[in-house]
Short mmCIF file of C-alpha atoms in Angstrom, two decimals:
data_model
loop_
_atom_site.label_atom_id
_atom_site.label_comp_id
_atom_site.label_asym_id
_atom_site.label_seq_id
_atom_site.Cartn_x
_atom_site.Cartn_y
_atom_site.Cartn_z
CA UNK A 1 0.00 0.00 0.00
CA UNK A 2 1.79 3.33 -0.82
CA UNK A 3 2.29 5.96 1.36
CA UNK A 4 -1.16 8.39 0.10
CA UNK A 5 -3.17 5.49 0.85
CA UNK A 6 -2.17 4.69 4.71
CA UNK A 7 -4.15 6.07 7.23
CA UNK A 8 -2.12 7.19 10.22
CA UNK A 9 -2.47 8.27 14.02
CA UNK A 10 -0.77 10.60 16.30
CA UNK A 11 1.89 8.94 17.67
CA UNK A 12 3.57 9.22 21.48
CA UNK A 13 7.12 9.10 22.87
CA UNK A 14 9.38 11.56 20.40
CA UNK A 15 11.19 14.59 19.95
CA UNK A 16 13.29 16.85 17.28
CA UNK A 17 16.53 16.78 17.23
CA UNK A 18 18.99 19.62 16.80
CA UNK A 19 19.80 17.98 13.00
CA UNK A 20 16.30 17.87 11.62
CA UNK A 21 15.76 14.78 12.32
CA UNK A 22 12.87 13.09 15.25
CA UNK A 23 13.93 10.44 17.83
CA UNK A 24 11.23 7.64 18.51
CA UNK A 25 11.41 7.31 22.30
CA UNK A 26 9.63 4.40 22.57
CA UNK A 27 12.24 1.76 22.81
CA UNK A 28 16.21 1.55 23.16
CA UNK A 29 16.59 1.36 19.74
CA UNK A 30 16.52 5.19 19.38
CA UNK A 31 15.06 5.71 15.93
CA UNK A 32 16.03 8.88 14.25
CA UNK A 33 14.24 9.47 11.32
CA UNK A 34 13.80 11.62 7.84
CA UNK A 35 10.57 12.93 6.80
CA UNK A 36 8.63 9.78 5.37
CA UNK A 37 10.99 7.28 6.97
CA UNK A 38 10.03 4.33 9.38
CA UNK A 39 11.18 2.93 12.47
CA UNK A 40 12.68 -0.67 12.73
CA UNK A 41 9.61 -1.82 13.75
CA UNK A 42 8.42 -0.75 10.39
CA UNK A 43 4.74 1.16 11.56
CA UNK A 44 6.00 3.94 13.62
CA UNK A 45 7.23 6.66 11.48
CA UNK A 46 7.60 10.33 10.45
CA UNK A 47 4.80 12.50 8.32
CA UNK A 48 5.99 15.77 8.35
CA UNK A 49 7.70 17.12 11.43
CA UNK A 50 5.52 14.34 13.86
CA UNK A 51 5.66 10.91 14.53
CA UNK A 52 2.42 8.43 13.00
CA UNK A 53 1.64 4.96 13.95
CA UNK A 54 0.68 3.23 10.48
CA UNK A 55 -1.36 0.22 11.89
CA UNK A 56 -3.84 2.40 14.50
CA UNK A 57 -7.27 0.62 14.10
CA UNK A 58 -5.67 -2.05 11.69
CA UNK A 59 -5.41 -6.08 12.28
CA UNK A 60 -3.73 -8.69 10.66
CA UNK A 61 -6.81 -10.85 12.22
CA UNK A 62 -8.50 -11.52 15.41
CA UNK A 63 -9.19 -14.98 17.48
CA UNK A 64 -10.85 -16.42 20.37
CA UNK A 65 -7.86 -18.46 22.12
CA UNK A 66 -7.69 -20.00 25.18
CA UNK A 67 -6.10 -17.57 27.75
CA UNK A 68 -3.43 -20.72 28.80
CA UNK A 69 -2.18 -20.59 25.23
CA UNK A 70 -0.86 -16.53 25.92
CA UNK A 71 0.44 -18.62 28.16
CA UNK A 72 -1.13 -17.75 31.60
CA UNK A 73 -1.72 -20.44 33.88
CA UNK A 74 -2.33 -18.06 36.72
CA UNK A 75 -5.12 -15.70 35.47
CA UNK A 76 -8.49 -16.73 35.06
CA UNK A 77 -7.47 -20.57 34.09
CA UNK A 78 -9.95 -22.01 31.44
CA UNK A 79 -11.32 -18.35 30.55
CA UNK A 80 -10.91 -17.35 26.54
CA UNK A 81 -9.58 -14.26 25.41
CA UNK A 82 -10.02 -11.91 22.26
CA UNK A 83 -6.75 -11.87 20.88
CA UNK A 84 -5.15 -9.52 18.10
CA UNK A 85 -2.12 -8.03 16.71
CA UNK A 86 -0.79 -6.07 13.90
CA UNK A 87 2.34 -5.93 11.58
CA UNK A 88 5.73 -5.00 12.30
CA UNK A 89 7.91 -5.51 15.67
CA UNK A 90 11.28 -3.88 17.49
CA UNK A 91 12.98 -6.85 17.53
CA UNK A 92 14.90 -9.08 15.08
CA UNK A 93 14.78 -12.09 16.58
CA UNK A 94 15.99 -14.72 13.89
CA UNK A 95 14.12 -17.23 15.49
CA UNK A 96 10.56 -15.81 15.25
CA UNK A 97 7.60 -18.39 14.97
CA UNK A 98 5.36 -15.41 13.82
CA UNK A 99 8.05 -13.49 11.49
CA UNK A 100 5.03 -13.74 8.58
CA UNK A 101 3.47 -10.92 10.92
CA UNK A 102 5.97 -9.61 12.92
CA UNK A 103 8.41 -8.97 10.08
CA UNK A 104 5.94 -7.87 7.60
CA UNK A 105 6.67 -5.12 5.06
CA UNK A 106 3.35 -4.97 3.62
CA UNK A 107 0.43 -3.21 4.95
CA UNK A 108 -1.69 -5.80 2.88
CA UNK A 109 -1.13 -7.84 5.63
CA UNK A 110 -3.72 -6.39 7.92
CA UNK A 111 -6.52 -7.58 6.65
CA UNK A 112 -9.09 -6.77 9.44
CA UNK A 113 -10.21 -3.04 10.99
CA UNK A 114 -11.92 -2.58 14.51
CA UNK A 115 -11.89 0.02 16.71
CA UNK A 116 -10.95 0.13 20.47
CA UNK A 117 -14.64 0.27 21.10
CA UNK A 118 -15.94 -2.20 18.74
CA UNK A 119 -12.86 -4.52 20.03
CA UNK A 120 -14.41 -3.85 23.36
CA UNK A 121 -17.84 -4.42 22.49
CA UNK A 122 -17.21 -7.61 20.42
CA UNK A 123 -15.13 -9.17 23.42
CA UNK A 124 -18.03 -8.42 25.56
CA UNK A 125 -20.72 -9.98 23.04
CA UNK A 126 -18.53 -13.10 22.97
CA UNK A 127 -18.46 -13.03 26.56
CA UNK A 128 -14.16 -12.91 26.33
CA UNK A 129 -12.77 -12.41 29.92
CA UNK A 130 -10.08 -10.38 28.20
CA UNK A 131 -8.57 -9.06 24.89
CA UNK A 132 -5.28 -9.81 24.52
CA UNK A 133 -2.48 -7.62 22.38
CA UNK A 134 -0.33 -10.66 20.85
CA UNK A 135 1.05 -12.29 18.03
CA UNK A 136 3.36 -9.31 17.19
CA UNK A 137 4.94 -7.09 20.08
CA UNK A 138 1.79 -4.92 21.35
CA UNK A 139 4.80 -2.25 22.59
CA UNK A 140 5.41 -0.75 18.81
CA UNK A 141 1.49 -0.32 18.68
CA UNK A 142 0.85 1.42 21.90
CA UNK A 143 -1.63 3.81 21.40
CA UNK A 144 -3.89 1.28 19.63
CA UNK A 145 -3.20 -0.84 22.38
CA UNK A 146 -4.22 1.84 25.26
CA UNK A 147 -6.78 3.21 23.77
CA UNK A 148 -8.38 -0.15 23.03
CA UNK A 149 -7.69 -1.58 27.26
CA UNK A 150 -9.30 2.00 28.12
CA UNK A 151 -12.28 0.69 26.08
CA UNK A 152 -11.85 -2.65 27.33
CA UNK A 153 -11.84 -1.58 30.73
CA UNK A 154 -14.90 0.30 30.54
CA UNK A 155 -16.57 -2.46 29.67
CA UNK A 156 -15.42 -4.97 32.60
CA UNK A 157 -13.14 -6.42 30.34
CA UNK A 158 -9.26 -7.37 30.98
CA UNK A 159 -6.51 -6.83 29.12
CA UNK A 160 -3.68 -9.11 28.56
CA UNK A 161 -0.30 -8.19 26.55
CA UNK A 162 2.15 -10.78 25.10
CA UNK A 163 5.64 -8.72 24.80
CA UNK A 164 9.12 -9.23 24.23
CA UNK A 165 9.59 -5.79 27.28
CA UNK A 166 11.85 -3.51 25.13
CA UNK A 167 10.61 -0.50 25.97
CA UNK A 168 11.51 2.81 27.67
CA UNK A 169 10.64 3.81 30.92
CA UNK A 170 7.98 6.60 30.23
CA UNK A 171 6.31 4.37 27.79
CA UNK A 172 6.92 1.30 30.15
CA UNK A 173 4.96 2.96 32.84
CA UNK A 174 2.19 4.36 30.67
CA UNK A 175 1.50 0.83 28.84
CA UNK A 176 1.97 -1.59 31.70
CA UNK A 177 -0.47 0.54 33.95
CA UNK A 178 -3.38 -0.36 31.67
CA UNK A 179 -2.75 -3.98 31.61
CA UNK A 180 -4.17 -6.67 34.07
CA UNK A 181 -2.23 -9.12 32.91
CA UNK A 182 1.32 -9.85 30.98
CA UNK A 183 3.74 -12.61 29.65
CA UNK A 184 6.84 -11.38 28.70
CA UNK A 185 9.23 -13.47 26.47
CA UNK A 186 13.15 -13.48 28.12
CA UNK A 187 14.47 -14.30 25.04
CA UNK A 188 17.79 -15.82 26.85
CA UNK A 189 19.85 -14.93 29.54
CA UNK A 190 22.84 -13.28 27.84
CA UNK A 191 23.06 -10.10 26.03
CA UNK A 192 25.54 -12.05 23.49
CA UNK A 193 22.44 -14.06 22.75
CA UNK A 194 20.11 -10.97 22.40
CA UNK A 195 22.49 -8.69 20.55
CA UNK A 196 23.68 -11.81 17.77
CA UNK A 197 20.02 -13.49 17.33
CA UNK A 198 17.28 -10.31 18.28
CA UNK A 199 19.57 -7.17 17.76
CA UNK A 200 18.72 -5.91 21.09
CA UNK A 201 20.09 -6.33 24.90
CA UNK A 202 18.66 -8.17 27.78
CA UNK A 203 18.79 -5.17 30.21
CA UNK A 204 16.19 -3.34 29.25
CA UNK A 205 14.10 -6.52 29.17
CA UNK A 206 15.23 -7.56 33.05
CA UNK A 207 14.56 -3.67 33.72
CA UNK A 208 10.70 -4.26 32.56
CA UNK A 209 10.34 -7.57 34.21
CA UNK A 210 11.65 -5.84 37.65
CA UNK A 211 9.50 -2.63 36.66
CA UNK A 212 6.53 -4.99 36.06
CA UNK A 213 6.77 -6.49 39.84
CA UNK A 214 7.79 -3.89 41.84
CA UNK A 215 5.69 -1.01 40.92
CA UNK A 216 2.67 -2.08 38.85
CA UNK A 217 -0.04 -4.63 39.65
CA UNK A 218 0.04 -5.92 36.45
CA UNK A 219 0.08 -10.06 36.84
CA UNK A 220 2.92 -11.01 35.52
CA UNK A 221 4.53 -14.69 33.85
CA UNK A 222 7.59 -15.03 31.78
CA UNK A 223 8.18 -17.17 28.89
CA UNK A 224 11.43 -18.12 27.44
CA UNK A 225 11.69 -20.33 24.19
CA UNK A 226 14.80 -23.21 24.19
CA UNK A 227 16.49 -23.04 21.56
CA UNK A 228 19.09 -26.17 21.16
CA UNK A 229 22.49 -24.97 21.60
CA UNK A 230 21.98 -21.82 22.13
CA UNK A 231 19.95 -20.84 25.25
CA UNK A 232 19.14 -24.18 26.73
CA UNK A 233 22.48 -25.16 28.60
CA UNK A 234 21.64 -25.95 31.99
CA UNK A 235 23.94 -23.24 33.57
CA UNK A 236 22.07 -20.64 31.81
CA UNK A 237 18.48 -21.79 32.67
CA UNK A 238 20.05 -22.00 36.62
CA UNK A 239 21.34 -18.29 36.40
CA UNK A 240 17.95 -17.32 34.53
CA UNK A 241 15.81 -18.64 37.44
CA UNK A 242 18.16 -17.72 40.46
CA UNK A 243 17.73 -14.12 39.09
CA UNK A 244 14.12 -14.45 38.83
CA UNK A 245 14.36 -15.78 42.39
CA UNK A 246 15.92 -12.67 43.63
CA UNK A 247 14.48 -10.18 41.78
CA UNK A 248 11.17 -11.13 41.05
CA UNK A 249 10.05 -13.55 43.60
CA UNK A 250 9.33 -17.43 43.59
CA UNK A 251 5.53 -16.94 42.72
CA UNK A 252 6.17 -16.05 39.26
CA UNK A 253 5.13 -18.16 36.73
CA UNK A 254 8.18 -18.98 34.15
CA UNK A 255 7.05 -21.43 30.94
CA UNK A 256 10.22 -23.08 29.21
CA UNK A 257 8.43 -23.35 25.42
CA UNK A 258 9.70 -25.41 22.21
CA UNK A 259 10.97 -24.04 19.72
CA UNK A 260 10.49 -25.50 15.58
CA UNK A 261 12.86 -24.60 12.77
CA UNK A 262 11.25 -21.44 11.43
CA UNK A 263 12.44 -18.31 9.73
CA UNK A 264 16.28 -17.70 9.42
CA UNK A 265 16.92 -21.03 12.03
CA UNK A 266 15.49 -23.40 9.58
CA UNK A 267 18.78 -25.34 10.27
CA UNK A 268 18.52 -25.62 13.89
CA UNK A 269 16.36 -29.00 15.43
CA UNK A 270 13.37 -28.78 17.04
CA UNK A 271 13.52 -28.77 21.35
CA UNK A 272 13.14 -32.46 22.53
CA UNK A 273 10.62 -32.53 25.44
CA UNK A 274 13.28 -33.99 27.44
CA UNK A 275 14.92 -30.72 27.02
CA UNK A 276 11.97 -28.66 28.45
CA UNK A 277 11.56 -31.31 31.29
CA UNK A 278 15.18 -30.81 32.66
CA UNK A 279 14.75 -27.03 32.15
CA UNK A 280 11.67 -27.19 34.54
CA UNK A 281 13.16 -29.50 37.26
CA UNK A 282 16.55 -27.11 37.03
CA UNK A 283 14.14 -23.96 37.60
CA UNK A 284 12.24 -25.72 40.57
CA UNK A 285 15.41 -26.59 42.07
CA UNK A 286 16.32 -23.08 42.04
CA UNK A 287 12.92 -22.08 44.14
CA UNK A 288 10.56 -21.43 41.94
CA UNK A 289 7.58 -22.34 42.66
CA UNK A 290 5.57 -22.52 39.54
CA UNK A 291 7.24 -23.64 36.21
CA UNK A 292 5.69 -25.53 33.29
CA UNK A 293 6.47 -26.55 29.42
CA UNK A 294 4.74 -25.42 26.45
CA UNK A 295 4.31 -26.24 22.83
CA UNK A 296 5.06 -30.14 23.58
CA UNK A 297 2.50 -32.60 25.25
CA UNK A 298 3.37 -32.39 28.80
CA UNK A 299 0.55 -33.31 31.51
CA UNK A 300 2.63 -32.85 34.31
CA UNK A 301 4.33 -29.44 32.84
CA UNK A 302 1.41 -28.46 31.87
CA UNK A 303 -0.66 -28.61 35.21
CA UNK A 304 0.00 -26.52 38.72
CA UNK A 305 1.12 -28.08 41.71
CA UNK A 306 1.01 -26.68 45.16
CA UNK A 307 4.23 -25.22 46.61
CA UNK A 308 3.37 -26.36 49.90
CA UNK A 309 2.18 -30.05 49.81
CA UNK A 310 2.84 -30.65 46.05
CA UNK A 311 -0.92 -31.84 45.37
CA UNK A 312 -1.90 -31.43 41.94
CA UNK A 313 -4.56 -28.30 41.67
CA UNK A 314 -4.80 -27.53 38.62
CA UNK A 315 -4.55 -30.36 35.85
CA UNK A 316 -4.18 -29.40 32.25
CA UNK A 317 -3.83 -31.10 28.95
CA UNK A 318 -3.04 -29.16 25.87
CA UNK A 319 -4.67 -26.13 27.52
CA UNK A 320 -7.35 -28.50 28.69
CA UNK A 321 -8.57 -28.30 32.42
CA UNK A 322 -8.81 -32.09 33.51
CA UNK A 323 -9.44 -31.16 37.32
CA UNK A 324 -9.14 -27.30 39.02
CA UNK A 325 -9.02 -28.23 43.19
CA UNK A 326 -8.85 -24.68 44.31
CA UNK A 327 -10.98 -23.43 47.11
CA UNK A 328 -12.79 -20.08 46.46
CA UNK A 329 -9.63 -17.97 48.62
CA UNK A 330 -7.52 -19.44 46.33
CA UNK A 331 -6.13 -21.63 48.15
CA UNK A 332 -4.68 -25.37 48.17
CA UNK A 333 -7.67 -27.46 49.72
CA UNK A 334 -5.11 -29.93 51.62
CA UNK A 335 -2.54 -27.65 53.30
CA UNK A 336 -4.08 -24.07 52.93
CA UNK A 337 -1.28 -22.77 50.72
CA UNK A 338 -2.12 -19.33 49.01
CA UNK A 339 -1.36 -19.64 45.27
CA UNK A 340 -0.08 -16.82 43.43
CA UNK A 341 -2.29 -15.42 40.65
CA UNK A 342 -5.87 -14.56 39.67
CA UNK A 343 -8.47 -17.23 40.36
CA UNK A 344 -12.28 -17.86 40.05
CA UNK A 345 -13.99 -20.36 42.25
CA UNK A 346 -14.69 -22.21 39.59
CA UNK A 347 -12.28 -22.41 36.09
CA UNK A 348 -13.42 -21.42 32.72
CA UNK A 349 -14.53 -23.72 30.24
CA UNK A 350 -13.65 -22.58 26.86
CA UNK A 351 -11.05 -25.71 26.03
CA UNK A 352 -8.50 -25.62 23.51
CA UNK A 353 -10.79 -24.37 20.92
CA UNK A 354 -9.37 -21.80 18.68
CA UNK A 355 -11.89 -19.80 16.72
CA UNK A 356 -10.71 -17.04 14.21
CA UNK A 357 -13.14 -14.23 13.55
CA UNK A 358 -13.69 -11.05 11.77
CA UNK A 359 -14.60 -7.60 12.81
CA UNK A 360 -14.84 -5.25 10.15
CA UNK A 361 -14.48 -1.29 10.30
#
């Protein structure tokens, strides 16, 4: 679509520079950009002497999802949420298992329109829990996403953002503070890793997750994808979740996922489960309390035990609820142990159905 034809938005977070040029302050990368010229993440740029966002009120598709498959296993288990994204995203990552979206150059690609109040009012008529801001990084779309969780919000909806956390801190604080809930992706646990196979650094990301705990009450669970030989060595997974330990707590939830050839890492094999497995035991070891596998059929990684008398509470299959044992405080029914998250007395139902859908303008 050429440039006459894109309808744009105000955009946030930017300022002139002495050379002529504007500064995108929304993430570390520090865009400085020429009239007509775009970010990395491809939909923030300049029009005129401002910055636009190219993809406000634009959707490369919406879909009723499970909310375990964000994943959150701690927020309203068995509840379904309205999820969407757009095109474009601030990271590289060379590994991406949604780089047809994320990476997209083509505005083409968004095929569906909404507004934040008709995404509010169709979650609502679905009867969605929440809407969730996913498949690309919700960060480079911020004002669609804000605008649409006020929306949500006003509604009795929740909102739920899946994020990679490379963001700035005024933006940071502004985004995260209209969010209920959150899973943010720690790519890895070096910055080697992050600079060679994302083009970014892991500080910024460690500086959300801390931001996210200490001074928001934003749920939070983190979600890091093993890739073989590169970020699954047992010493790395250890230092991962002793930091997590220290810095965020045992209580949050951390989901070791598989990763498939995809993208520019076509070459590399897919994660054995008995990868994922060790990862989990390795994480537990280190304290935390409540650590599970993803994208690989895994009962046991799949379900929530109790920290305190290791029943099995909440039993999953393939985002399945076999059995939910909570009691209505939240609580484990055998030794009283308060379990960290956001629980109904009774679990949703939705299933593992998955059930694309179209909004329109």
């Amino acid at each position: 679509m050429d440039k006459e034809a894109l309808i744009t938005h105000p955009g946030r977070y930017w300022h002139n520079l002495a050379d002529g040029r504007i500064q995108c302050d929304l993430c570390p990368r520090d865009c400085r950009l020429q009239e007509g010229q775009r970010g990395a993440c491809f939909v923030r740029m300049r029009e005129g002497n401002t910055m636009v966002l190219s993809t406000y009120g634009r959707s490369s598709g919406f879909c009723m999802d499970p909310i375990e498959k964000k994943p959150l296993n701690h927020f309203y288990p068995g509840s379904s949420v309205l999820s969407f994204g757009t095109a474009g995203c601030n990271l590289a990552c060379k590994f991406c298992q949604n780089w047809d979206i994320s990476k997209s150059r083509e505005m083409d690609r968004l095929q569906d329109q909404a507004s934040p109040a008709g995404i509010a009012a169709t979650a609502l008529s679905l009867a969605a829990k929440s809407v969730a801001f996913t498949y690309n990084d919700p960060l480079i779309f911020a004002e669609y996403a804000m605008d649409t969780a006020d929306a949500c919000h006003a509604a009795g909806i929740k909102t739920v953002a899946v994020t990679a956390g490379y963001i700035h801190t005024q933006p940071r604080a502004e985004f995260f503070a209209k969010m209920d809930a959150t899973n943010v992706d720690l790519k890895a646990f070096t910055d080697e890793f992050y600079f060679k196979l994302t083009g970014a650094h892991l500080a910024p990301v460690l500086e959300t997750l801390e931001y996210i705990v200490k001074e928001t009450q934003t749920w939070l669970e983190i979600t890091t994808l093993l890739i073989p030989g590169h970020n699954d060595s047992e010493a790395e997974i250890r230092a991962a979740a002793e930091w997590i330990m220290e810095h965020l707590g045992p209580d949050v939830p951390l989901h070791f996922s598989a990763f498939h050839p995809d993208y520019r890492m076509s070459d590399v094999p897919a994660t054995p489960t008995d990868t994922l497995v060790r990862a989990r035991r390795v994480a537990m070891a280190a304290g935390l309390h409540y650590v599970y596998t993803g994208n690989v059929h895994d009962q046991e990684g799949d379900s929530t035990f109790c920290p305190g008398c290791g029943a099995a509470l909440i039993v999953r299959d393939w985002y399945q609820i076999l059995s939910y044992h909570l009691t209505p405080e939240s609580r484990c029914p055998h030794c009283g142990h308060s379990i960290a998250g956001h629980f109904e007395a009774r679990p949703g139902s939705f299933g593992r159905k998955r059930i694309p859908l179209r909004i329109g303008a």
